[in-house]
CSV table of C-alpha atoms in Angstrom, one decimal:
chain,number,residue,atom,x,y,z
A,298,UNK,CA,0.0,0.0,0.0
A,299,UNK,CA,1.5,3.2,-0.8
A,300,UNK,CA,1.7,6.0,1.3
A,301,UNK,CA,-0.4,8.4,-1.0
A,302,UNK,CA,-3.4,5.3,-0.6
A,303,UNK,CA,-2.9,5.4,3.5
A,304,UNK,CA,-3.2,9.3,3.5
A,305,UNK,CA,-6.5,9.5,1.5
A,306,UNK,CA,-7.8,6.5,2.0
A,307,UNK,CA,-11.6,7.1,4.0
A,308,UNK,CA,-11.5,7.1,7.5
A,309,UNK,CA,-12.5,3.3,7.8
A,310,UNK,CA,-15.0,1.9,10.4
A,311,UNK,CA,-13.9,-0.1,12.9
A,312,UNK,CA,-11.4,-2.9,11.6
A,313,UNK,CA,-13.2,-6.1,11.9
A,314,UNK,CA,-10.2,-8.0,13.7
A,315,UNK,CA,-11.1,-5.6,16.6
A,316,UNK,CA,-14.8,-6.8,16.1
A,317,UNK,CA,-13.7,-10.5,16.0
A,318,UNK,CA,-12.1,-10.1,19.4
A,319,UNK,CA,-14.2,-8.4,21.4
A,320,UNK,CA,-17.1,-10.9,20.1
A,321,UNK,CA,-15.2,-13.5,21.0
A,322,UNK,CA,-13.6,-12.2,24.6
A,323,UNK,CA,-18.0,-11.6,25.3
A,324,UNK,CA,-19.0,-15.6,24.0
A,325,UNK,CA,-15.8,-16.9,25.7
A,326,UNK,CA,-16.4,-15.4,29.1
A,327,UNK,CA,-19.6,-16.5,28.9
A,328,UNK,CA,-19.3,-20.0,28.1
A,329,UNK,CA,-16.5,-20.3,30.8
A,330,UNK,CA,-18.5,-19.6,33.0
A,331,UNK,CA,-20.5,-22.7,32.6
A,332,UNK,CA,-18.2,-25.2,31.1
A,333,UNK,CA,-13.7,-24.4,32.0
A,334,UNK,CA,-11.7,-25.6,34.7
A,335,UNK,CA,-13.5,-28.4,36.0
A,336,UNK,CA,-16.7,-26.5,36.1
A,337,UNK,CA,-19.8,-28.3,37.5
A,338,UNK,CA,-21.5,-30.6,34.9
A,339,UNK,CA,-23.1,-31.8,38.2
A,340,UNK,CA,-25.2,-28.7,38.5
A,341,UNK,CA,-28.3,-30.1,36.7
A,342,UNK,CA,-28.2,-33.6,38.3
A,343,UNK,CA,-27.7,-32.4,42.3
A,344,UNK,CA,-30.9,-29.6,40.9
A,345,UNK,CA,-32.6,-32.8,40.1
A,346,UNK,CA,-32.2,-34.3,43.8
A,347,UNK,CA,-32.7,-31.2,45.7
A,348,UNK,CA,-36.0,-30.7,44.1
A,349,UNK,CA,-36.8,-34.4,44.5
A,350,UNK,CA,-35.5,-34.1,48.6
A,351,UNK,CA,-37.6,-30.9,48.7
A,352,UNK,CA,-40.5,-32.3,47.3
A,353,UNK,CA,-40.9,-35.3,49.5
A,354,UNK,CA,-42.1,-32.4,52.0
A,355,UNK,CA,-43.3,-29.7,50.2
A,356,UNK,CA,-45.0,-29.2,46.7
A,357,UNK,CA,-42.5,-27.3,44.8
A,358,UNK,CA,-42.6,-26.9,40.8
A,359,UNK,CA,-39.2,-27.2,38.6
A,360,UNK,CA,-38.8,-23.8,37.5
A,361,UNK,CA,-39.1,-22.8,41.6
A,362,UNK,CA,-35.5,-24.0,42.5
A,363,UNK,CA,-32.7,-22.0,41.1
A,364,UNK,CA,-29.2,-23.3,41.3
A,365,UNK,CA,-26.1,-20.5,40.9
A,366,UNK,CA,-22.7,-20.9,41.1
A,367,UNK,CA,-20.1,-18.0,41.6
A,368,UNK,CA,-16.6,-17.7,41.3
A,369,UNK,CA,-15.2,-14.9,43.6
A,370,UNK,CA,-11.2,-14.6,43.9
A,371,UNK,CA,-10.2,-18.5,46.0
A,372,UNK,CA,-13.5,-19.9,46.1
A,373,UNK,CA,-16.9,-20.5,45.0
A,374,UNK,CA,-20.7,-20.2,46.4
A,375,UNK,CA,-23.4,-22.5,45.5
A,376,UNK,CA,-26.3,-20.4,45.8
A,377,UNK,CA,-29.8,-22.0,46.4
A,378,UNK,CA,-33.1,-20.3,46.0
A,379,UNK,CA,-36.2,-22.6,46.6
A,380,UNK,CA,-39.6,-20.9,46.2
A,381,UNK,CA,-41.7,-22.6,48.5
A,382,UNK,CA,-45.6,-22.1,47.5
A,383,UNK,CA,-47.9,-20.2,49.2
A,384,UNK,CA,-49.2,-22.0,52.2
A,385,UNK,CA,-52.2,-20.9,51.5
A,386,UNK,CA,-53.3,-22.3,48.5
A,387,UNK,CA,-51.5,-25.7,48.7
A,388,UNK,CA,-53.0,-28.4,50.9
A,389,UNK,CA,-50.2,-29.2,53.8
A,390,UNK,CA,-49.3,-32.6,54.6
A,391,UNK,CA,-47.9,-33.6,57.6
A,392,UNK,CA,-48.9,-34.8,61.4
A,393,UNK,CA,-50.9,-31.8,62.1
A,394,UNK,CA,-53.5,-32.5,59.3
A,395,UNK,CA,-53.7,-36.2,60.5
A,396,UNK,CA,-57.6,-36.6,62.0
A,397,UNK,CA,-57.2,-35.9,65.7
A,398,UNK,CA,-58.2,-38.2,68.2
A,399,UNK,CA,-61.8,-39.0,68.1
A,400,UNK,CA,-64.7,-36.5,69.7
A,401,UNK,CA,-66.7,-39.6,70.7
B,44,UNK,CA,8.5,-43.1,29.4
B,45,UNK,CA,6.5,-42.2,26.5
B,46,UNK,CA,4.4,-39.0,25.5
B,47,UNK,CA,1.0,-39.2,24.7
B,48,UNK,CA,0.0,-36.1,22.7
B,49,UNK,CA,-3.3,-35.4,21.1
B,50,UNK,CA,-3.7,-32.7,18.2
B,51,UNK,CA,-7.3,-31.2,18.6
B,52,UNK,CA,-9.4,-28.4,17.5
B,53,UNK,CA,-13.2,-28.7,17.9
B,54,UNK,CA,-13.5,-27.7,14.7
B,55,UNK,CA,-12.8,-29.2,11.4
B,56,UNK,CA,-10.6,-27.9,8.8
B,57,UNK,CA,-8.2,-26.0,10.8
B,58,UNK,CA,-5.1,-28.4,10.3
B,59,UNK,CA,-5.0,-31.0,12.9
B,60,UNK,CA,-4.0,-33.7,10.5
B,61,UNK,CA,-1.7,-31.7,8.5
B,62,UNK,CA,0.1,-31.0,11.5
B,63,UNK,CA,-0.2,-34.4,13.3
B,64,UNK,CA,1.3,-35.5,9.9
B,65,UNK,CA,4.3,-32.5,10.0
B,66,UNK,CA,4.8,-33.3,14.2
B,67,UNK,CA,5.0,-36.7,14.0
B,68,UNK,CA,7.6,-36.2,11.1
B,69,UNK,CA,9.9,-33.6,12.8
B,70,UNK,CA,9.8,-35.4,16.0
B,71,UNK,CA,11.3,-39.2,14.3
B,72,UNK,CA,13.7,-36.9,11.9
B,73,UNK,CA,14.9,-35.7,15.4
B,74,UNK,CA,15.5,-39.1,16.4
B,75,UNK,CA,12.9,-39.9,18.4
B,76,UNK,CA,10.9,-43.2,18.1
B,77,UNK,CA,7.2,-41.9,16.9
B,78,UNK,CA,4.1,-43.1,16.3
B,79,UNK,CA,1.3,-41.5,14.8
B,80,UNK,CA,-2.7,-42.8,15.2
B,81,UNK,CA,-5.6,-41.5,13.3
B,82,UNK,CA,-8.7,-41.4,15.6
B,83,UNK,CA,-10.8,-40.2,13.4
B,84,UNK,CA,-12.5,-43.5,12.7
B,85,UNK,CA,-14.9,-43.6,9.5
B,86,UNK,CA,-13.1,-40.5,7.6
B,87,UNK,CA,-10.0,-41.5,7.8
B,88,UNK,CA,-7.0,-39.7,6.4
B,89,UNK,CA,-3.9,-39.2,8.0
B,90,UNK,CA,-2.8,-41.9,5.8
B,91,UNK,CA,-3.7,-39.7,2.6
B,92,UNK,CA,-1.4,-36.6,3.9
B,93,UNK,CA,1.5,-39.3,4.8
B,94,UNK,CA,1.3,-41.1,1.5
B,95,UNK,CA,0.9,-44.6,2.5
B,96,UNK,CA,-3.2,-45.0,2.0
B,97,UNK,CA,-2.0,-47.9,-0.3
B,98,UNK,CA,-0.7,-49.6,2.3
B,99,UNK,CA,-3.2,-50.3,4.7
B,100,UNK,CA,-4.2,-53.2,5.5
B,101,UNK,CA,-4.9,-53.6,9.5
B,102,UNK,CA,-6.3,-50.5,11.4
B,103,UNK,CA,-6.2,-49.1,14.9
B,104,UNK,CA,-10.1,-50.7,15.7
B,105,UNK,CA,-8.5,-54.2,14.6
B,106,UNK,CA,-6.6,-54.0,17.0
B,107,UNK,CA,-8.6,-52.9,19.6
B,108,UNK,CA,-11.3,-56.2,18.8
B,109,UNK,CA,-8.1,-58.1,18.9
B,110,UNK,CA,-8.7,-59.1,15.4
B,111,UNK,CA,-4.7,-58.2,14.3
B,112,UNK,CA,-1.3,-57.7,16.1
B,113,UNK,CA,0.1,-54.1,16.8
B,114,UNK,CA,2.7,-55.4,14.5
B,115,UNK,CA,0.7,-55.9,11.5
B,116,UNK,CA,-1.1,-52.8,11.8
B,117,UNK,CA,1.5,-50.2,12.1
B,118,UNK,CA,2.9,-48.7,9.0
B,119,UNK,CA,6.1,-47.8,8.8
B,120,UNK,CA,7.3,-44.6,6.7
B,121,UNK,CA,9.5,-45.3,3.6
B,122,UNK,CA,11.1,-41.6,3.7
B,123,UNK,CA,11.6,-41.0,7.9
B,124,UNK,CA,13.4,-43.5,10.0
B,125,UNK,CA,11.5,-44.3,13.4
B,126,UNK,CA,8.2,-43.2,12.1
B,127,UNK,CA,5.2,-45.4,12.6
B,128,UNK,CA,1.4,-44.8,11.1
B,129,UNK,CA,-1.6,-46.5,12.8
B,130,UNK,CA,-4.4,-45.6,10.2
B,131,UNK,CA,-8.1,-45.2,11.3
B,132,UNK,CA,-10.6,-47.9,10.3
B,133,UNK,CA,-12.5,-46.6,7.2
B,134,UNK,CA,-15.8,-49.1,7.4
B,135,UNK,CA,-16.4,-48.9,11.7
B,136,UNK,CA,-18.1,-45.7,13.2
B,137,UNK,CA,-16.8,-43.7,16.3
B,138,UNK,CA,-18.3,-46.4,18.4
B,139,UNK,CA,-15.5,-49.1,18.0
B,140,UNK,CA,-13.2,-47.0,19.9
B,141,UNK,CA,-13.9,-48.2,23.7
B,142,UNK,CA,-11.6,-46.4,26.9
B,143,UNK,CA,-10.3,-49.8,27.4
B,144,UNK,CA,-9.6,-50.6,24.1
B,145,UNK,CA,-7.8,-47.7,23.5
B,146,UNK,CA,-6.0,-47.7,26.5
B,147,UNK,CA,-4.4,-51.4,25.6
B,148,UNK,CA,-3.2,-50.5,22.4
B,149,UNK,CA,-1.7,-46.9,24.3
B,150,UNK,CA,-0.3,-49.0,26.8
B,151,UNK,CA,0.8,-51.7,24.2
B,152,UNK,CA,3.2,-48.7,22.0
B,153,UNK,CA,4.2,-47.4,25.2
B,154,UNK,CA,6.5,-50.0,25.4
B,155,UNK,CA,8.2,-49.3,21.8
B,156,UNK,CA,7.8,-45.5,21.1
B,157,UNK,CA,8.8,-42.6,22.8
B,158,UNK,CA,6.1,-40.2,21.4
B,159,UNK,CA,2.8,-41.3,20.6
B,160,UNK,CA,0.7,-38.8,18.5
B,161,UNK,CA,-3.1,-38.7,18.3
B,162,UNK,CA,-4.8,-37.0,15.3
B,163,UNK,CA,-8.1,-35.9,16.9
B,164,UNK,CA,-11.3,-36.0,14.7
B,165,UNK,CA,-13.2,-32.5,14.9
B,166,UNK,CA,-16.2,-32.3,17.2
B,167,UNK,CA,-16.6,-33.7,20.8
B,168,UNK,CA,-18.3,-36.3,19.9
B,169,UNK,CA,-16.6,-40.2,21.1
B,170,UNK,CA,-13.6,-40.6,18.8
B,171,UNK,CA,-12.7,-36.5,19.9
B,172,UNK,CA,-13.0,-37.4,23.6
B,173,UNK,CA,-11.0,-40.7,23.0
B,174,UNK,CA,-8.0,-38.9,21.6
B,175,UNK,CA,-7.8,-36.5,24.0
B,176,UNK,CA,-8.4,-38.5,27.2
B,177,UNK,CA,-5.1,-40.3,27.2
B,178,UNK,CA,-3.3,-37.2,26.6
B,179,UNK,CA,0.3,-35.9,28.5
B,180,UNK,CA,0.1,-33.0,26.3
B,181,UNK,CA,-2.4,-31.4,23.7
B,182,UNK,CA,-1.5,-28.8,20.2
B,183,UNK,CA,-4.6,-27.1,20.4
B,184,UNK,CA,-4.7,-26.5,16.5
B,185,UNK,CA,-6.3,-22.7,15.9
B,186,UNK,CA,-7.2,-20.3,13.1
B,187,UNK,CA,-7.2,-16.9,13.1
B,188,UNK,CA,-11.1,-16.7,13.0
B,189,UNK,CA,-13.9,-16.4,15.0
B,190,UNK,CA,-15.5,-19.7,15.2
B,191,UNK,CA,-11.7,-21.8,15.5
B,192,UNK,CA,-10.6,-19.2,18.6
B,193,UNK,CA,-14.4,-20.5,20.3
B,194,UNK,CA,-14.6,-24.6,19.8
B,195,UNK,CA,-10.8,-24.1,20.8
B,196,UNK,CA,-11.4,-22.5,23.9
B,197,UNK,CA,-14.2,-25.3,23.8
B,198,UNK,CA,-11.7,-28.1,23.9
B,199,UNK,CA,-9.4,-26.2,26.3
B,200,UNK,CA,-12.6,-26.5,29.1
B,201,UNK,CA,-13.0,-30.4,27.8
B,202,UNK,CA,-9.3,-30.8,28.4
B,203,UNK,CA,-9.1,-29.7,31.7
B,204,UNK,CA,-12.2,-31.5,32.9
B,205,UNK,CA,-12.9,-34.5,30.8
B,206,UNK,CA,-9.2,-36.1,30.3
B,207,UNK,CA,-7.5,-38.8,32.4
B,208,UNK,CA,-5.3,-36.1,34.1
B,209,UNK,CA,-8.4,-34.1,35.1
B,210,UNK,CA,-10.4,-37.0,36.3
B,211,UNK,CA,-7.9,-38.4,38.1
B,212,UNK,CA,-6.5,-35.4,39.5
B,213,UNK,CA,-3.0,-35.6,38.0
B,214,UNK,CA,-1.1,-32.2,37.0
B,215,UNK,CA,-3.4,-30.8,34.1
B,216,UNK,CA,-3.2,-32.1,30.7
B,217,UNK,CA,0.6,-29.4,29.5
B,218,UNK,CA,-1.5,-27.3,26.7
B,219,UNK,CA,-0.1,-25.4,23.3
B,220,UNK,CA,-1.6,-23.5,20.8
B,221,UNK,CA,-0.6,-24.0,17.3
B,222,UNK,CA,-1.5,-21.0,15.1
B,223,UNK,CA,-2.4,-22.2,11.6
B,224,UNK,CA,-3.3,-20.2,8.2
B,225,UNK,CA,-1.7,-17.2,9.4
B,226,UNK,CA,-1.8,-14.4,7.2
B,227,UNK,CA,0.7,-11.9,8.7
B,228,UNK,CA,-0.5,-9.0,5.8
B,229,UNK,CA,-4.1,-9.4,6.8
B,230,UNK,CA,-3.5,-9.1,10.4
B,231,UNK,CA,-1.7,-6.0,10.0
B,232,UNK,CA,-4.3,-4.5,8.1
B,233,UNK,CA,-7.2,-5.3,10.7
B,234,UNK,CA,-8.6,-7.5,8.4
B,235,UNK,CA,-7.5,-11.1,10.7
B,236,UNK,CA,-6.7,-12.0,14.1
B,237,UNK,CA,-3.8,-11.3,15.3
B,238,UNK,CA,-1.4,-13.7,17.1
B,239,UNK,CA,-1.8,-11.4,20.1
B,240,UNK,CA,-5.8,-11.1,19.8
B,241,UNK,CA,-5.7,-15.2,20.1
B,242,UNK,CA,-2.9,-15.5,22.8
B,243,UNK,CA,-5.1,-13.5,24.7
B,244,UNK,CA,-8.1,-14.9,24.3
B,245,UNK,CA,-6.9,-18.3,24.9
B,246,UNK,CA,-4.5,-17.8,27.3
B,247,UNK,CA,-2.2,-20.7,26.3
B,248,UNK,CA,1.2,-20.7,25.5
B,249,UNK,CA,2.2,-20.1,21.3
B,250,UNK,CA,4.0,-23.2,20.2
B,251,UNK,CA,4.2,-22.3,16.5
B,252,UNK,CA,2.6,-20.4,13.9
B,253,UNK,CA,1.8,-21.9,10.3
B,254,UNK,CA,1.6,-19.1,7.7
B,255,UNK,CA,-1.2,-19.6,5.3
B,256,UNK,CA,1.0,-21.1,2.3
B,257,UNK,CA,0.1,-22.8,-0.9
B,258,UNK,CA,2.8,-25.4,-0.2
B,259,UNK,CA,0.7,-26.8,2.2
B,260,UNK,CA,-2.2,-28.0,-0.4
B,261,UNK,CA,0.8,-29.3,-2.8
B,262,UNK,CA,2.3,-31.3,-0.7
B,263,UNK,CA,-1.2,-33.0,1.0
B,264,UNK,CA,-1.6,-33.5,-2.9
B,265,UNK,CA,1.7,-35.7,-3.2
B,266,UNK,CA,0.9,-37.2,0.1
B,267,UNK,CA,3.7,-35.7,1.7
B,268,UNK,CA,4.3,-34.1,5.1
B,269,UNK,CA,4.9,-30.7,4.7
B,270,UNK,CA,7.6,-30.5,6.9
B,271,UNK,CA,9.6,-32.6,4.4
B,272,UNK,CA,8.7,-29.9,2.0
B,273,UNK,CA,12.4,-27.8,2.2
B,274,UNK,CA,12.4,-24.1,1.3
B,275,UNK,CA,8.5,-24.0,2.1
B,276,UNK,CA,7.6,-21.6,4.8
B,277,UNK,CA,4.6,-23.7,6.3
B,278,UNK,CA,7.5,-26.4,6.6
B,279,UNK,CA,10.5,-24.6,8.1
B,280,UNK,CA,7.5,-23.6,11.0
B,281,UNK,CA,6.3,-27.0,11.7
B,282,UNK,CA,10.1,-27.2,12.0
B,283,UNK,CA,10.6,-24.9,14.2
B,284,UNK,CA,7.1,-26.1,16.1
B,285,UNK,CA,8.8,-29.7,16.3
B,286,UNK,CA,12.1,-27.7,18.1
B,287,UNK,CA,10.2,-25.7,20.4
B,288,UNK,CA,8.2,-28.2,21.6
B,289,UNK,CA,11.9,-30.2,22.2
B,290,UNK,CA,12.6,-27.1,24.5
B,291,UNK,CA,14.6,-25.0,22.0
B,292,UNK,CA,14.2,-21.5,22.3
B,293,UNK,CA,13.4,-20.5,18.7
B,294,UNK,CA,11.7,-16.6,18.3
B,295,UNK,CA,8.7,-17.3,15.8
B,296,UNK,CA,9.0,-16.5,12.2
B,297,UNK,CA,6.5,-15.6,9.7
B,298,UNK,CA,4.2,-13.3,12.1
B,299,UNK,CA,5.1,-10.1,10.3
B,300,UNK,CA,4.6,-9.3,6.9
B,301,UNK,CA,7.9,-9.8,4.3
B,302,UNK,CA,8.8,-6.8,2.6
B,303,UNK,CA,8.8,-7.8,-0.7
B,304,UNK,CA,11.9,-7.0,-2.7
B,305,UNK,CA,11.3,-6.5,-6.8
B,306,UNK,CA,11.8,-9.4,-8.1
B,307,UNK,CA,9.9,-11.1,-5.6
B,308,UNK,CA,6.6,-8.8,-6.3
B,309,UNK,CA,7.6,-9.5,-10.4
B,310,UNK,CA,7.5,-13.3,-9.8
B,311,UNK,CA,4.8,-14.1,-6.6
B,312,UNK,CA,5.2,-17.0,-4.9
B,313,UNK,CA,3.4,-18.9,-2.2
């Protein structure tokens, strides 16, 4: 390229290398985050148990247990968020709904 | 003790058997007692880019069903001294290739080769997983292009969880990154990847870059390793690749553009 070409050339949009890495820094990170370094493939089996442990006492739907795993500096938190239902609405089980002793 | 190596990508097309071909070349030219396997059961073709496809008759899933000796499998190269092919069965599918299996017939060259080199199949699909789960060491084969850069960070995660080392809590699986297709022109003018954009993105250590180079389609034509190629640029890099990776401090070549002189830019060559 001559230098007359590089002088008058149009001022050119952003080059698309620059693009292709900063697309690729964003998907990277992001699929890090759930799959590098001995990352937990376990996370959707031990959601699977929990919500099977949880249910053996209280009605609770799939999409009301939320599983999340940070990474912060040395160490990780497994963060658990069970919505329980709205006691309420859903019929309870347990000893307290057991007939009580007869009035007769 | 031997070296298991696998040379893996993700994704297809990037070079892994041209330079599982060109490694396992430049390592038995050095000396060393080689041997190179194609995993890629069903499309094979490692034995294409060596040149000895007419000479197959046993393949690696024969040997793991027991149904030939390691002996009458193995190819040995006519040009390189101490270089050994194990081609890839071309009727079988990815199933054939069982942990156990492949860990006998690992076990098995063990005893006679120093390096043993595994030419991955792309994906991460069985025969992908089986190459890489034996694996000391790993060329992570990249091109300077979006999709390459993510199924290679993609096998880097699979590396460091899903192999031997990982599952059995060993040191990690040693990983390079092998820079293929380079166009040093095109990255200085914006228009590619630059070694530095994919060092950083991948965070791995640069064994070698591959300038793109039409010496490497000739000599896959011929069925020749392209390291063997001499005066081809592609071939002195694999053989400075093959040095590095013997621990030979070599600064990389071919990562900025040539200026060309006259003559050159009269006459264009690859």
């Amino acid at each position: 390229m001559g230098l007359f070409e590089s002088l008058f050339r149009a001022p050119s949009p952003k080059k698309s290398a620059t693009l292709a890495k900063e697309r690729l820094q964003i998907i990277v990170a992001h699929e890090r985050g759930s799959g590098r370094r001995g990352s937990p493939d376990y996370l959707p089996a031990l959601k699977k148990e929990l919500l099977e442990v949880v249910r053996k006492y209280v009605p609770v739907d799939q999409n009301q247990i939320k599983v999340h795993l940070d990474r912060e500096g040395g160490y990780e938190v497994l963060e658990l968020n069970i919505t329980l239902p709205d006691e309420e609405l859903q019929p309870r089980r347990g000893p307290e709904n057991l007939p009580g002793p007869g009035q007769g | 003790m031997a070296t298991v190596i696998v040379v893996t990508s993700g994704k297809g097309g990037v070079g892994k058997t041209t330079t599982s071909a060109s490694f396992a070349t430049g390592l038995a030219q050095r000396g060393y007692r080689t041997v190179v396997i194609d995993f890629d059961v069903g499309l094979r073709n490692l034995d294409l880019i060596m040149g000895c496809e007419r000479r197959v008759v046993y393949d690696f899933v024969n040997i793991i069903n027991g149904e030939a000796s390691l002996n009458q499998a193995l190819i040995r190269d006519k040009r390189v001294e101490n270089l050994h092919i194990l081609p890839a069965s071309q009727t079988r599918d990815k199933e054939a290739l069982t942990k156990e299996g492949v860990d006998r017939v690992l076990n098995e060259l063990r005893q006679s080769f120093e390096y043993i080199v595994c030419d991955s199949p792309a994906g991460i699909e069985r025969g992908a997983l089986m190459a890489l789960y034996f694996a000391d060491e790993a060329l992570v084969v990249t091109n300077p292009e979006v999709s390459s850069v993510r199924d290679s960070d993609r096998i880097l995660g699979i590396l460091a969880s899903r192999s031997r080392r990982a599952e059995q809590g060993d040191p990690p699986v040693k990983e390079h990154l092998v820079l293929a297709r380079y166009a040093p022109e095109r990255a200085d003018r914006g228009d590619m990847l630059s070694v530095e954009d994919v060092l950083e993105i991948l965070g791995i250590p640069l064994l070698g870059v591959i300038p793109e180079s039409q010496t490497v389609l000739q000599s896959s034509n011929a069925g020749v390793p392209v390291i063997l190629e001499d005066g081809s640029e592609a071939g002195a890099a694999y053989g400075d690749l093959v040095d590095r990776f013997l621990g030979k401090d070599l600064p990389h070549r071919f990562i900025t553009p040539q200026k060309k002189g006259f003559l050159k830019r009269l006459f264009r060559r690859g």
